[in-house]
PDB file of C-alpha atoms in Angstrom:
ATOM      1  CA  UNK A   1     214.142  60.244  89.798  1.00  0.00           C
ATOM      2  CA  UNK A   2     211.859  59.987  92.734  1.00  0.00           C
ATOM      3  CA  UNK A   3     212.087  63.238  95.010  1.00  0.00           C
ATOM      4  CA  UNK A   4     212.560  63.092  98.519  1.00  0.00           C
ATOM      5  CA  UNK A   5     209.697  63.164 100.749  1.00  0.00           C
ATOM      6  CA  UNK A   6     209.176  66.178 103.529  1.00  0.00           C
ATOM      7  CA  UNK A   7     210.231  63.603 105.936  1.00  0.00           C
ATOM      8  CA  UNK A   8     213.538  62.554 104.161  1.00  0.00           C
ATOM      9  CA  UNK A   9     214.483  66.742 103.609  1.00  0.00           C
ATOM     10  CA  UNK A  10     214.806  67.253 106.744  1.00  0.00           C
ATOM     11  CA  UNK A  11     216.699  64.474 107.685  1.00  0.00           C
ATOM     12  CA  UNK A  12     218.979  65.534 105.455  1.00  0.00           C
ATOM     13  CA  UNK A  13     219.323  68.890 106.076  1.00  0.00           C
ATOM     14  CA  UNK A  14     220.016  67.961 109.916  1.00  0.00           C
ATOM     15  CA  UNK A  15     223.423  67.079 109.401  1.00  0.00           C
ATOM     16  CA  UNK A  16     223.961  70.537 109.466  1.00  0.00           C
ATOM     17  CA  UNK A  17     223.760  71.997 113.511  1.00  0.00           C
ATOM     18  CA  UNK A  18     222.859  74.911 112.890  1.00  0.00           C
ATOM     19  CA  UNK A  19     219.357  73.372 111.217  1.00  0.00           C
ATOM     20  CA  UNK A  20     218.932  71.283 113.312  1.00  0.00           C
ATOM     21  CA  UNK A  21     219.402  73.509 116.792  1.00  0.00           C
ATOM     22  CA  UNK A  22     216.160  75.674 115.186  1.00  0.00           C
ATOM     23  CA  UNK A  23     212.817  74.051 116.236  1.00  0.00           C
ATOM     24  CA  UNK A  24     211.282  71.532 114.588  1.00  0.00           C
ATOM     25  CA  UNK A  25     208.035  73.819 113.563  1.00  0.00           C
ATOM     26  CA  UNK A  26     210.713  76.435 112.030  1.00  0.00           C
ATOM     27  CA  UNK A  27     212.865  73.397 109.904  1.00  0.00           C
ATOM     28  CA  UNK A  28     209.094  72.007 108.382  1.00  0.00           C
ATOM     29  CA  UNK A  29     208.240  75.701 107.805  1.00  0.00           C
ATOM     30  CA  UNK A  30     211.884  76.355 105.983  1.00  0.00           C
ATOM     31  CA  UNK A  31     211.797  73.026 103.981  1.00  0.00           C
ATOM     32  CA  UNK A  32     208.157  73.315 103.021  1.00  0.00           C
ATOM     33  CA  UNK A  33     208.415  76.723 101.358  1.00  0.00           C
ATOM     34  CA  UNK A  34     211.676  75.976  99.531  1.00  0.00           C
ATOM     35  CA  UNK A  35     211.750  75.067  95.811  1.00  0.00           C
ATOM     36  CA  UNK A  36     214.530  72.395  94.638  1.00  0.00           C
ATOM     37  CA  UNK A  37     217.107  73.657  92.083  1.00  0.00           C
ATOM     38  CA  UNK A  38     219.561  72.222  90.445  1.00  0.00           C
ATOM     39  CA  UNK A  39     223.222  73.078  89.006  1.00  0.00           C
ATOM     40  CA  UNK A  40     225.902  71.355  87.073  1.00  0.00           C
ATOM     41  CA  UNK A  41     229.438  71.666  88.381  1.00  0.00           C
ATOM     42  CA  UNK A  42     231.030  75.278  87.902  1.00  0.00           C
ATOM     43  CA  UNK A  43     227.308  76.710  87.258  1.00  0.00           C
ATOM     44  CA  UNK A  44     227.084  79.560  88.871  1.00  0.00           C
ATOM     45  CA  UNK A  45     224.073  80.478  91.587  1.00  0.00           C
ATOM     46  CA  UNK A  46     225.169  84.621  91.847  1.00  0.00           C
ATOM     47  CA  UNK A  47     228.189  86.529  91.324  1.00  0.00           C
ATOM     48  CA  UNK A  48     230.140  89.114  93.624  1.00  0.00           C
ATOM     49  CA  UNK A  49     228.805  92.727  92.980  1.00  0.00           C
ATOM     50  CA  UNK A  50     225.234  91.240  92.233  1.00  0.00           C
ATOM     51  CA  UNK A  51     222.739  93.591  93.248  1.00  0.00           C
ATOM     52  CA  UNK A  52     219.333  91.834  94.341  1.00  0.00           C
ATOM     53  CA  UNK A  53     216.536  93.886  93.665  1.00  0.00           C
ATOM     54  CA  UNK A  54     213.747  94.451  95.977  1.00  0.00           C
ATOM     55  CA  UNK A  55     211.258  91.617  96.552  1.00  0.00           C
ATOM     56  CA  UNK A  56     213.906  88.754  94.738  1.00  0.00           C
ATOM     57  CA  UNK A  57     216.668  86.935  95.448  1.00  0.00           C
ATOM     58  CA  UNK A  58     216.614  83.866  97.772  1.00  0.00           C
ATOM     59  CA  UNK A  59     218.048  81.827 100.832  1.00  0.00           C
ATOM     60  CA  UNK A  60     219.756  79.366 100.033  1.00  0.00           C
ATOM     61  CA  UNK A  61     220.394  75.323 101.597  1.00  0.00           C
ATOM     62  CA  UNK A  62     222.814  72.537 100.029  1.00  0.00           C
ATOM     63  CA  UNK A  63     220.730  69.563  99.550  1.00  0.00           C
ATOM     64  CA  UNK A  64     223.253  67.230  97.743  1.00  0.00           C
ATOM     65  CA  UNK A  65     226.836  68.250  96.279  1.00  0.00           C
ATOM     66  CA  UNK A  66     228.578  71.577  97.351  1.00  0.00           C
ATOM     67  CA  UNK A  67     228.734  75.345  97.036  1.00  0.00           C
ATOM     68  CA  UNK A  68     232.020  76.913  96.835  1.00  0.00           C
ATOM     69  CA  UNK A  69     231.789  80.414  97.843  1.00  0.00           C
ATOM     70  CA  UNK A  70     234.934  82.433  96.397  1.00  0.00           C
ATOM     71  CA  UNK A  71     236.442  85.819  95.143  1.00  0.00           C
ATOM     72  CA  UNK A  72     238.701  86.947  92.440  1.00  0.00           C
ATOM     73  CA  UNK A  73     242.333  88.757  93.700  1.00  0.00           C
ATOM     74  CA  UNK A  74     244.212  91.201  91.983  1.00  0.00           C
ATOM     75  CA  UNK A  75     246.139  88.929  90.099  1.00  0.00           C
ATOM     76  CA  UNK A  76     242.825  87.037  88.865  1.00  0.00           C
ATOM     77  CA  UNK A  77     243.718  83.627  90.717  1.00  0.00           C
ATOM     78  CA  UNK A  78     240.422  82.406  92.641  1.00  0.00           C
ATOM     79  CA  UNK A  79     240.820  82.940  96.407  1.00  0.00           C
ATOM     80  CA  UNK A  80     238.001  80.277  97.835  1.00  0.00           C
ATOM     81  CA  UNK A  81     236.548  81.622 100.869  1.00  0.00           C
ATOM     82  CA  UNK A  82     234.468  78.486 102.207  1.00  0.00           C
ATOM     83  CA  UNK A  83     233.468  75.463 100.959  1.00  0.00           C
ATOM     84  CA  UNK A  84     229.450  74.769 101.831  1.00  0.00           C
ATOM     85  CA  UNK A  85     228.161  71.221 102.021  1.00  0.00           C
ATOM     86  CA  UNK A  86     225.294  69.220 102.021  1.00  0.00           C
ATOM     87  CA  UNK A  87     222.839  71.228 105.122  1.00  0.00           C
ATOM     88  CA  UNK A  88     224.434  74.430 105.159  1.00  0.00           C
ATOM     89  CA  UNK A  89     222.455  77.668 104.470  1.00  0.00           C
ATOM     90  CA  UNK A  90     223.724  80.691 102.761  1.00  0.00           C
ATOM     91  CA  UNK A  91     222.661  83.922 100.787  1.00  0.00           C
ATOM     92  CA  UNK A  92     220.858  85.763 103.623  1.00  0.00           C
ATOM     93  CA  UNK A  93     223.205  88.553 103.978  1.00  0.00           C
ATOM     94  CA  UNK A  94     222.032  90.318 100.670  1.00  0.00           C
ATOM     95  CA  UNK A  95     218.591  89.680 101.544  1.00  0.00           C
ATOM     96  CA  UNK A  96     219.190  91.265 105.195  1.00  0.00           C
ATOM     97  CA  UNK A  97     221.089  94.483 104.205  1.00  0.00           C
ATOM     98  CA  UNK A  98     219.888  94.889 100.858  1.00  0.00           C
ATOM     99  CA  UNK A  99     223.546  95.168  99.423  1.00  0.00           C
ATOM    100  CA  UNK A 100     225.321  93.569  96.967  1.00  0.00           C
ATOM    101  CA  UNK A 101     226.392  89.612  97.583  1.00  0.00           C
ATOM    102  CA  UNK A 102     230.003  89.652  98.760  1.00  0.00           C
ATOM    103  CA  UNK A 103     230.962  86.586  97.009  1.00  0.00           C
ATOM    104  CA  UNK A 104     230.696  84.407  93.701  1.00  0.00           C
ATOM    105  CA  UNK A 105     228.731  80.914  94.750  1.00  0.00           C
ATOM    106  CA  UNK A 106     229.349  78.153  92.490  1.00  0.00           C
ATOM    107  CA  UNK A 107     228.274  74.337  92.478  1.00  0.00           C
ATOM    108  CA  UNK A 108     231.816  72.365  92.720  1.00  0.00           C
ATOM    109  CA  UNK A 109     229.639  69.399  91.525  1.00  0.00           C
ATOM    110  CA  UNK A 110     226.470  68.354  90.457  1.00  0.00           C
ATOM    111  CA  UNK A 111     225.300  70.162  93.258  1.00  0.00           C
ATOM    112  CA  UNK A 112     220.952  70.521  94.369  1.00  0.00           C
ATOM    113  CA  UNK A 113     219.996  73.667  96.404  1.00  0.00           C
ATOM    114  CA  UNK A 114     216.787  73.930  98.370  1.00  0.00           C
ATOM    115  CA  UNK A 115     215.696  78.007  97.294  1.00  0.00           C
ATOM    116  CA  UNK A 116     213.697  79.812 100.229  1.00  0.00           C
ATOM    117  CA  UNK A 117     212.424  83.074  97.987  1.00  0.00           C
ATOM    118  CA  UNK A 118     212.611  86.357  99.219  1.00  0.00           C
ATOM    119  CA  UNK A 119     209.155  86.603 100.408  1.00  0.00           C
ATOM    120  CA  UNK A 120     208.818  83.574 102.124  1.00  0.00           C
ATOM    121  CA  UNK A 121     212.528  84.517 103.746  1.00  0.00           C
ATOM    122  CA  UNK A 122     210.837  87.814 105.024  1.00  0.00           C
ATOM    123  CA  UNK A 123     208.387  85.896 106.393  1.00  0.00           C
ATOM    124  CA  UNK A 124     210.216  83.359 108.230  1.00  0.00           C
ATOM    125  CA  UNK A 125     212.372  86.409 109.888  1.00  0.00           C
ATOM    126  CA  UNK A 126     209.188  87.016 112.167  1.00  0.00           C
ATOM    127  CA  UNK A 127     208.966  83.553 113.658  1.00  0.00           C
ATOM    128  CA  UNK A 128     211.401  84.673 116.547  1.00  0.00           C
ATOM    129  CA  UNK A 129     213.189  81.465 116.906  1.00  0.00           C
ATOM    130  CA  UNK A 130     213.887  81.458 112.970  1.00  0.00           C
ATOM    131  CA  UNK A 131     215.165  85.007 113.276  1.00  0.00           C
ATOM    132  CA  UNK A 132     217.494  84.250 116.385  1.00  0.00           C
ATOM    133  CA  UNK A 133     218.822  81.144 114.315  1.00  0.00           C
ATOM    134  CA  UNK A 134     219.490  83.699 111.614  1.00  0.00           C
ATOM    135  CA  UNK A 135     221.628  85.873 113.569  1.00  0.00           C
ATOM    136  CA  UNK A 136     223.874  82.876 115.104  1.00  0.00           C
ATOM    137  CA  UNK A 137     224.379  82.330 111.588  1.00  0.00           C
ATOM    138  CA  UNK A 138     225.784  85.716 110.832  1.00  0.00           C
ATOM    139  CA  UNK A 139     227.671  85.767 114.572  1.00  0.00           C
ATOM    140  CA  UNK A 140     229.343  82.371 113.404  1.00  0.00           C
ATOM    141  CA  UNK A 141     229.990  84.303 109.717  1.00  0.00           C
ATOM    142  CA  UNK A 142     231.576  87.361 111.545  1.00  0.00           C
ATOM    143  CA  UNK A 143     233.884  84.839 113.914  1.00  0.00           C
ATOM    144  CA  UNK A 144     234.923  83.562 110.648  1.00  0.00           C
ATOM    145  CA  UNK A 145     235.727  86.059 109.117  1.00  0.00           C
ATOM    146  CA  UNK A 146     237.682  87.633 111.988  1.00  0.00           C
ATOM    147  CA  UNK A 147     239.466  84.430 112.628  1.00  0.00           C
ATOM    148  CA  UNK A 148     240.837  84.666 108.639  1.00  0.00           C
ATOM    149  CA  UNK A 149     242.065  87.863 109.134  1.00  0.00           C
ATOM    150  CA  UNK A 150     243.646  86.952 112.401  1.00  0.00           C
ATOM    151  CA  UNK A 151     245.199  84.192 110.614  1.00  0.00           C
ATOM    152  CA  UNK A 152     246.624  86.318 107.343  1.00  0.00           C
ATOM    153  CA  UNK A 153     247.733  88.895 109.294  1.00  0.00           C
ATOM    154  CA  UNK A 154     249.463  87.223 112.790  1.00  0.00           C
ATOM    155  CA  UNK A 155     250.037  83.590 112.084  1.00  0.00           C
ATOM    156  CA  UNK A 156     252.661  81.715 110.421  1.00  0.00           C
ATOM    157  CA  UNK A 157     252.259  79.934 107.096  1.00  0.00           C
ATOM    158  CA  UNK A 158     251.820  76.557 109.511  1.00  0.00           C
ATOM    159  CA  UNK A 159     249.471  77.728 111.735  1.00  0.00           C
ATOM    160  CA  UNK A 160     247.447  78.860 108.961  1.00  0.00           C
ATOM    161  CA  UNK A 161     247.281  75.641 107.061  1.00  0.00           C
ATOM    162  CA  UNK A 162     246.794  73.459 110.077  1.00  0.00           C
ATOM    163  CA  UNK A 163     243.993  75.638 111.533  1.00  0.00           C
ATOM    164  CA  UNK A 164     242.528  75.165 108.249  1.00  0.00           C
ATOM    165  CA  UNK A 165     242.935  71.644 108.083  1.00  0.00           C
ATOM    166  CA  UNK A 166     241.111  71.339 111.126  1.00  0.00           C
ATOM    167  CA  UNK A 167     238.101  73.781 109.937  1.00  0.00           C
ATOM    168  CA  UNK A 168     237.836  71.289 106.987  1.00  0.00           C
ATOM    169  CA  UNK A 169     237.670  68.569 109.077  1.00  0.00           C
ATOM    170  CA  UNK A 170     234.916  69.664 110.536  1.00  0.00           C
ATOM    171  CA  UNK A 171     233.050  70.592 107.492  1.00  0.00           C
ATOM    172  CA  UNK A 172     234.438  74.392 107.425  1.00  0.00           C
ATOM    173  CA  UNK A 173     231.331  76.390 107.429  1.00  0.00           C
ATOM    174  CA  UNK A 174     229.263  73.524 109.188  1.00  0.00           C
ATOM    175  CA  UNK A 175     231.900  73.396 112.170  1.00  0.00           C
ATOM    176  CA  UNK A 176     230.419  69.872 113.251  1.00  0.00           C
ATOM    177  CA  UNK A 177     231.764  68.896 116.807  1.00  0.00           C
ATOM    178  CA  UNK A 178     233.015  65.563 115.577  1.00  0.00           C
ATOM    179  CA  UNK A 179     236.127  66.203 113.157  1.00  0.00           C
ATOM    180  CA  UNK A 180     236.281  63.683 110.309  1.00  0.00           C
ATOM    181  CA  UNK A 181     239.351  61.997 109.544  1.00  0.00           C
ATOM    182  CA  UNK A 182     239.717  62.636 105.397  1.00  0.00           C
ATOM    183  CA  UNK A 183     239.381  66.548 104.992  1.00  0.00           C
ATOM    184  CA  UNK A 184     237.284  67.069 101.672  1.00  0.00           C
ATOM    185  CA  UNK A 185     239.418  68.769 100.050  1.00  0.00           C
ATOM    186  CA  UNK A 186     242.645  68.874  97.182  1.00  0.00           C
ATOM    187  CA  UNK A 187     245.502  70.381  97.777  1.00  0.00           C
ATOM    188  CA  UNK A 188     245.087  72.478  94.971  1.00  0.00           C
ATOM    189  CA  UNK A 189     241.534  74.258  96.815  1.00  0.00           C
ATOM    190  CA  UNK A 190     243.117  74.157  99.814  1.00  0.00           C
ATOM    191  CA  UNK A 191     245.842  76.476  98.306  1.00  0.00           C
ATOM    192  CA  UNK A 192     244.145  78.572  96.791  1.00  0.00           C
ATOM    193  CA  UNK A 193     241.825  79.237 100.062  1.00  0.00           C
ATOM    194  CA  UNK A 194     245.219  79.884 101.844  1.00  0.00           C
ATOM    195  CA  UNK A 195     246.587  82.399  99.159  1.00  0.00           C
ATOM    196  CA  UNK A 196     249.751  80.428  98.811  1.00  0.00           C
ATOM    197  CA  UNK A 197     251.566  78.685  96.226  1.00  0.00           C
ATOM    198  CA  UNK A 198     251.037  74.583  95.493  1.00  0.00           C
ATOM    199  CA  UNK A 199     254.998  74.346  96.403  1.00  0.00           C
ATOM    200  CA  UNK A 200     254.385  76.247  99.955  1.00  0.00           C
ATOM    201  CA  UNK A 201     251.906  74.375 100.840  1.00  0.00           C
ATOM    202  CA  UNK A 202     253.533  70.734  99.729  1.00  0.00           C
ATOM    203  CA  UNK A 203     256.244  71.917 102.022  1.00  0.00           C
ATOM    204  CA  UNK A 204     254.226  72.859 105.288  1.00  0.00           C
ATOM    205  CA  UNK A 205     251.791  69.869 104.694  1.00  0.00           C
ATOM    206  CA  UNK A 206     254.824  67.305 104.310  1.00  0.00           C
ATOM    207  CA  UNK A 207     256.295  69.311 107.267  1.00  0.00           C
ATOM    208  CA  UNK A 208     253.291  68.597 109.191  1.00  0.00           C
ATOM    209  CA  UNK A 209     253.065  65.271 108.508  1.00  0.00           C
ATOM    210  CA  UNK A 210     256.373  64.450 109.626  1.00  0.00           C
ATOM    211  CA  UNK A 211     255.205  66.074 112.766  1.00  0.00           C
ATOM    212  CA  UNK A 212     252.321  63.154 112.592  1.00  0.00           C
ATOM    213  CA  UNK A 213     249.588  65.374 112.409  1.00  0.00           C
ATOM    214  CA  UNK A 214     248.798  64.551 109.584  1.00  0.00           C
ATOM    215  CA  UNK A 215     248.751  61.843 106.966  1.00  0.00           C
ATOM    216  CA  UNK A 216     249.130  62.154 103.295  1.00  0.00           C
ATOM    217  CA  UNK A 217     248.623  59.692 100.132  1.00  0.00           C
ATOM    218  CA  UNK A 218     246.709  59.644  96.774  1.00  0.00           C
ATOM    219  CA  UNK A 219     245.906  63.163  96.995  1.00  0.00           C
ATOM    220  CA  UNK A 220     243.972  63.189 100.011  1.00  0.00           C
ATOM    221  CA  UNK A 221     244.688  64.839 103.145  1.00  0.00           C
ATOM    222  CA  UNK A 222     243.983  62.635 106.582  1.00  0.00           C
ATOM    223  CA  UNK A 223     243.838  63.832 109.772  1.00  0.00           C
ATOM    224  CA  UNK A 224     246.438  61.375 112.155  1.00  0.00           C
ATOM    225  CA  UNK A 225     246.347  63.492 115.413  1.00  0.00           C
ATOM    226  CA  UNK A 226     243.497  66.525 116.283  1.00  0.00           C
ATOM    227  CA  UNK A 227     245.313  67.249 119.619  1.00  0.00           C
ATOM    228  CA  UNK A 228     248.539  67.945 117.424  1.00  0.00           C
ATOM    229  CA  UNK A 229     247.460  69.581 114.388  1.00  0.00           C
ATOM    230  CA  UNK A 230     245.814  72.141 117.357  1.00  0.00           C
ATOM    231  CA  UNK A 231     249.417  72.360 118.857  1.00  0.00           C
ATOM    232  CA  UNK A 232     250.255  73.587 115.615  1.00  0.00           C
ATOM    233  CA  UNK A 233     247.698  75.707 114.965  1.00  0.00           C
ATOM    234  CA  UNK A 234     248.343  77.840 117.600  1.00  0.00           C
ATOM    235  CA  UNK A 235     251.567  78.934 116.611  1.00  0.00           C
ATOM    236  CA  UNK A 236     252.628  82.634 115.910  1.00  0.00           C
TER     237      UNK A 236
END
C-alpha cells in the first residue's frame, strides 16, 4: 500500500476545522512528527482508568475510519460518548493533567491514527499558536460536555435525540458548519449514546419524522429539515 505523502496528510486532516484554523507551520510540524498506527475494528487504543506514566502516552488524530470514545454504566451497557472521525484529534487531556484517561477509545472500523508521542506533544505546547489551538479544543470539550448534562438533566427525551441528530450531522465532535444530510450513525449507537432503550428511541425518531424533520429508511437516519429538527431541539 503506498503511504500518503506529507502533502496528501494534511489535506486530509483539514477536513477537520479545528486543524485546519491552526497555522500552516503548526499542521506540517504536527503531521511531520506523528507516526501512523493502525487498528482493526473493536481494537482498543486505551482504556478508562489508564494511568499514563510520565514521558509516554500520545496525541492522537483519525486518519481514516473512526474512534468511538465510550464508558461502561452501572448496568454494564456501553454509554458512547462521541464518535471521532477522520481529522479529529484526541488524547491530550491525560497528557495535560497527568491523570487517568476518562474514557475507553476504540476503532469502530478498520480505523488508522496519526500518534504525536508525548515528547514531541510537549514540545508542540510551546509553539503559542499550537498551544492556543489546544485549549479551543478543551473549551469546545467542556461546552460539550456541559451541553450533555444540560440535555440529561432539563430536556425532554425529543429534544435530546434531535439535538443529537443534529451534532451528528455535523460530524459530532468535528461540529463542521455545513450539516450533512445522512447522520453516520445506527440507531442502535445512537441509543446507546442517548441512554435510552431501542423502542424509545424508534418512537421519538418515527415521531420526529412525522414532524418532517427527519427521514428514515434502510437503517439510516436523514436529515429532511435543519430549521425543524432545531425547533425541536429546543424543547423542555
Amino acid at each position: 500500500m503506498t503511504l500518503p505523502t506529507p502533502a496528501e496528510l494534511l489535506r486530509r486532516m483539514s477536513v477537520n476545522p479545528w486543524f485546519s484554523a491552526l497555522p500552516v507551520a503548526d499542521r506540517k510540524a504536527l503531521v511531520g512528527a506523528c507516526e501512523r498506527q493502525h487498528y482493526a475494528a473493536g481494537e482498543m487504543l486505551f482504556r478508562q482508568g489508564d494511568v499514563v506514566p510520565p514521558g509516554q502516552g500520545a496525541f492522537y488524530g483519525v486518519l481514516s475510519g473512526g474512534i468511538k470514545a465510550s464508558s461502561l454504566r452501572e448496568d454494564g451497557k456501553e454509554a458512547i460518548l462521541a464518535v471521532l472521525e477522520a481529522g479529529n484529534w484526541f488524547g491530550e487531556i491525560s497528557l495535560i493533567d497527568g491523570q487517568a484517561r476518562t474514557h475507553d477509545a476504540t476503532a469502530a472500523g478498520d480505523t488508522q491514527v496519526l500518534a504525536l508521542a508525548r515528547a514531541d506533544f510537549d514540545r508542540m505546547m510551546k509553539r503559542p499558536a499550537f498551544a492556543l489551538g489546544v485549549c479551543r479544543l478543551l473549551a469546545g470539550r467542556v461546552r460539550s460536555l456541559y451541553g450533555m448534562v444540560e440535555d440529561a438533566t432539563l430536556r425532554s427525551t425529543r429534544a435530546r435525540v434531535a439535538r443529537r441528530l443534529l451534532l451528528l450531522a455535523r460530524g459530532d465532535a468535528s461540529q463542521a458548519r455545513d450539516p450533512r444530510r445522512v447522520v453516520p450513525v445506527s440507531q442502535e449507537a445512537l441509543a446507546m449514546m442517548l441512554g435510552v432503550s431501542r423502542q424509545t428511541l424508534s418512537k421519538e425518531l418515527h415521531g420526529l419524522m412525522r414532524e418532517g424533520a427527519i427521514e428514515l429508511g434502510y437503517g439510516r437516519i436523514a436529515i429532511a429539515s435543519v430549521p425543524r429538527l432545531e425547533q425541536f431541539g429546543v424543547g423542555v
